[in-house]
Amino acid sequence: KAGVTQTPRYLIKTRGQQVTLSCSPISGHRSVSWYQQTPGQGLQFLFEYFSETQRNKGNFPGRFSGRQFSNSRSEMNVSTLELGDSALYLCASSPWDDRPYEQYFGPGTRLTVT
Amino acid sequence: SQKIEQNSEALNIQEGKTATLTCNYTNYSPAYLQWYRQDPGRGPVFLLLIRENEKEKRKERLKVTFDTTLKQSLFHITASQPADSATYLCALDVGGKLIFGQGTELSVKP
């Protein structure tokens, strides 16, 4: 099976702009989660989607949003970008509909905000 | 406050030895605990999951223990190899959210 794919892999944006990142989960996986990874804060949970509904949410401002489509593909959006949003954004899918949610991660999108 | 702490320093060991990584947590009551491996520039890779009612789990050269009284998990790699060099992350499942530790960088020297 193909792994989790994320596009684009690298992105440079200017402060104040918005960005949309895309994730295709492993075939058959219905749960998709998003994480932000920075050297200072480590790996932090953003949100999780299951069957097109947000099932869990981390402690991030409302500028961070996401959605999931009927084919389980997911997108996350960050509006009004700040310098501190520069990070590796990781998408992960899980083969399980219920806990525990072992995660299969994609390669990430490296976002740089200037 | 809630906290997860892994070995604060990088761990350097000799090939063939057993590497032991620690994950301590406070003010959490996780139902599950997971371990992941991350190589530079790549996403984490799932290794093992242990439930709160399990004391120990093994997979090939890997062993995980989970002590909910001590609020600690230990991750062992036996007969370590240079290819085991990576950052290892523990993650607590808290209400369906995965809360990750900062990771321990393991270096196995030949």
PDB file of N, CA, C and O in Angstrom, chain A residues 11-15 17-20 81 111-114:
ATOM      1  N   LEU A  11       7.282  24.926   1.272  1.00  0.00           N
ATOM      2  CA  LEU A  11       6.465  26.098   0.988  1.00  0.00           C
ATOM      3  C   LEU A  11       7.072  27.304   1.679  1.00  0.00           C
ATOM      4  O   LEU A  11       7.464  27.227   2.861  1.00  0.00           O
ATOM      5  N   ILE A  12       7.155  28.405   0.961  1.00  0.00           N
ATOM      6  CA  ILE A  12       7.606  29.663   1.566  1.00  0.00           C
ATOM      7  C   ILE A  12       6.488  30.674   1.385  1.00  0.00           C
ATOM      8  O   ILE A  12       6.017  30.891   0.255  1.00  0.00           O
ATOM      9  N   LYS A  13       6.058  31.260   2.498  1.00  0.00           N
ATOM     10  CA  LYS A  13       4.983  32.243   2.467  1.00  0.00           C
ATOM     11  C   LYS A  13       5.418  33.490   3.228  1.00  0.00           C
ATOM     12  O   LYS A  13       6.353  33.468   4.032  1.00  0.00           O
ATOM     13  N   THR A  14       4.670  34.556   2.982  1.00  0.00           N
ATOM     14  CA  THR A  14       4.930  35.824   3.650  1.00  0.00           C
ATOM     15  C   THR A  14       3.931  36.017   4.789  1.00  0.00           C
ATOM     16  O   THR A  14       2.777  35.570   4.683  1.00  0.00           O
ATOM     17  N   ARG A  15       4.400  36.636   5.830  1.00  0.00           N
ATOM     18  CA  ARG A  15       3.532  36.942   6.983  1.00  0.00           C
ATOM     19  C   ARG A  15       2.240  37.602   6.503  1.00  0.00           C
ATOM     20  O   ARG A  15       2.270  38.495   5.643  1.00  0.00           O
ATOM     21  N   GLN A  17      -0.172  36.115   4.857  1.00  0.00           N
ATOM     22  CA  GLN A  17      -0.808  35.299   3.833  1.00  0.00           C
ATOM     23  C   GLN A  17      -1.498  34.092   4.455  1.00  0.00           C
ATOM     24  O   GLN A  17      -1.401  33.864   5.660  1.00  0.00           O
ATOM     25  N   GLN A  18      -2.180  33.337   3.641  1.00  0.00           N
ATOM     26  CA  GLN A  18      -2.771  32.098   4.107  1.00  0.00           C
ATOM     27  C   GLN A  18      -2.198  30.938   3.293  1.00  0.00           C
ATOM     28  O   GLN A  18      -1.619  31.137   2.217  1.00  0.00           O
ATOM     29  N   VAL A  19      -2.332  29.726   3.842  1.00  0.00           N
ATOM     30  CA  VAL A  19      -1.760  28.554   3.168  1.00  0.00           C
ATOM     31  C   VAL A  19      -2.680  27.364   3.354  1.00  0.00           C
ATOM     32  O   VAL A  19      -3.371  27.235   4.385  1.00  0.00           O
ATOM     33  N   THR A  20      -2.713  26.508   2.340  1.00  0.00           N
ATOM     34  CA  THR A  20      -3.476  25.262   2.407  1.00  0.00           C
ATOM     35  C   THR A  20      -2.542  24.099   2.133  1.00  0.00           C
ATOM     36  O   THR A  20      -1.819  24.098   1.127  1.00  0.00           O
ATOM     37  N   LEU A  81      -0.831  34.207   8.340  1.00  0.00           N
ATOM     38  CA  LEU A  81       0.391  33.555   8.798  1.00  0.00           C
ATOM     39  C   LEU A  81       1.259  34.476   9.657  1.00  0.00           C
ATOM     40  O   LEU A  81       1.390  35.677   9.396  1.00  0.00           O
ATOM     41  N   LEU A 111       6.985  24.382   6.107  1.00  0.00           N
ATOM     42  CA  LEU A 111       6.486  25.729   5.855  1.00  0.00           C
ATOM     43  C   LEU A 111       7.431  26.756   6.457  1.00  0.00           C
ATOM     44  O   LEU A 111       7.756  26.677   7.647  1.00  0.00           O
ATOM     45  N   THR A 112       7.848  27.688   5.644  1.00  0.00           N
ATOM     46  CA  THR A 112       8.679  28.806   6.117  1.00  0.00           C
ATOM     47  C   THR A 112       7.901  30.090   5.899  1.00  0.00           C
ATOM     48  O   THR A 112       7.445  30.361   4.776  1.00  0.00           O
ATOM     49  N   VAL A 113       7.738  30.857   6.959  1.00  0.00           N
ATOM     50  CA  VAL A 113       7.045  32.145   6.880  1.00  0.00           C
ATOM     51  C   VAL A 113       8.072  33.255   7.034  1.00  0.00           C
ATOM     52  O   VAL A 113       8.823  33.289   8.032  1.00  0.00           O
ATOM     53  N   THR A 114       8.131  34.138   6.058  1.00  0.00           N
ATOM     54  CA  THR A 114       9.124  35.235   6.105  1.00  0.00           C
ATOM     55  C   THR A 114       8.432  36.587   6.276  1.00  0.00           C
ATOM     56  O   THR A 114       7.214  36.703   6.051  1.00  0.00           O
TER      57      THR A 114
END
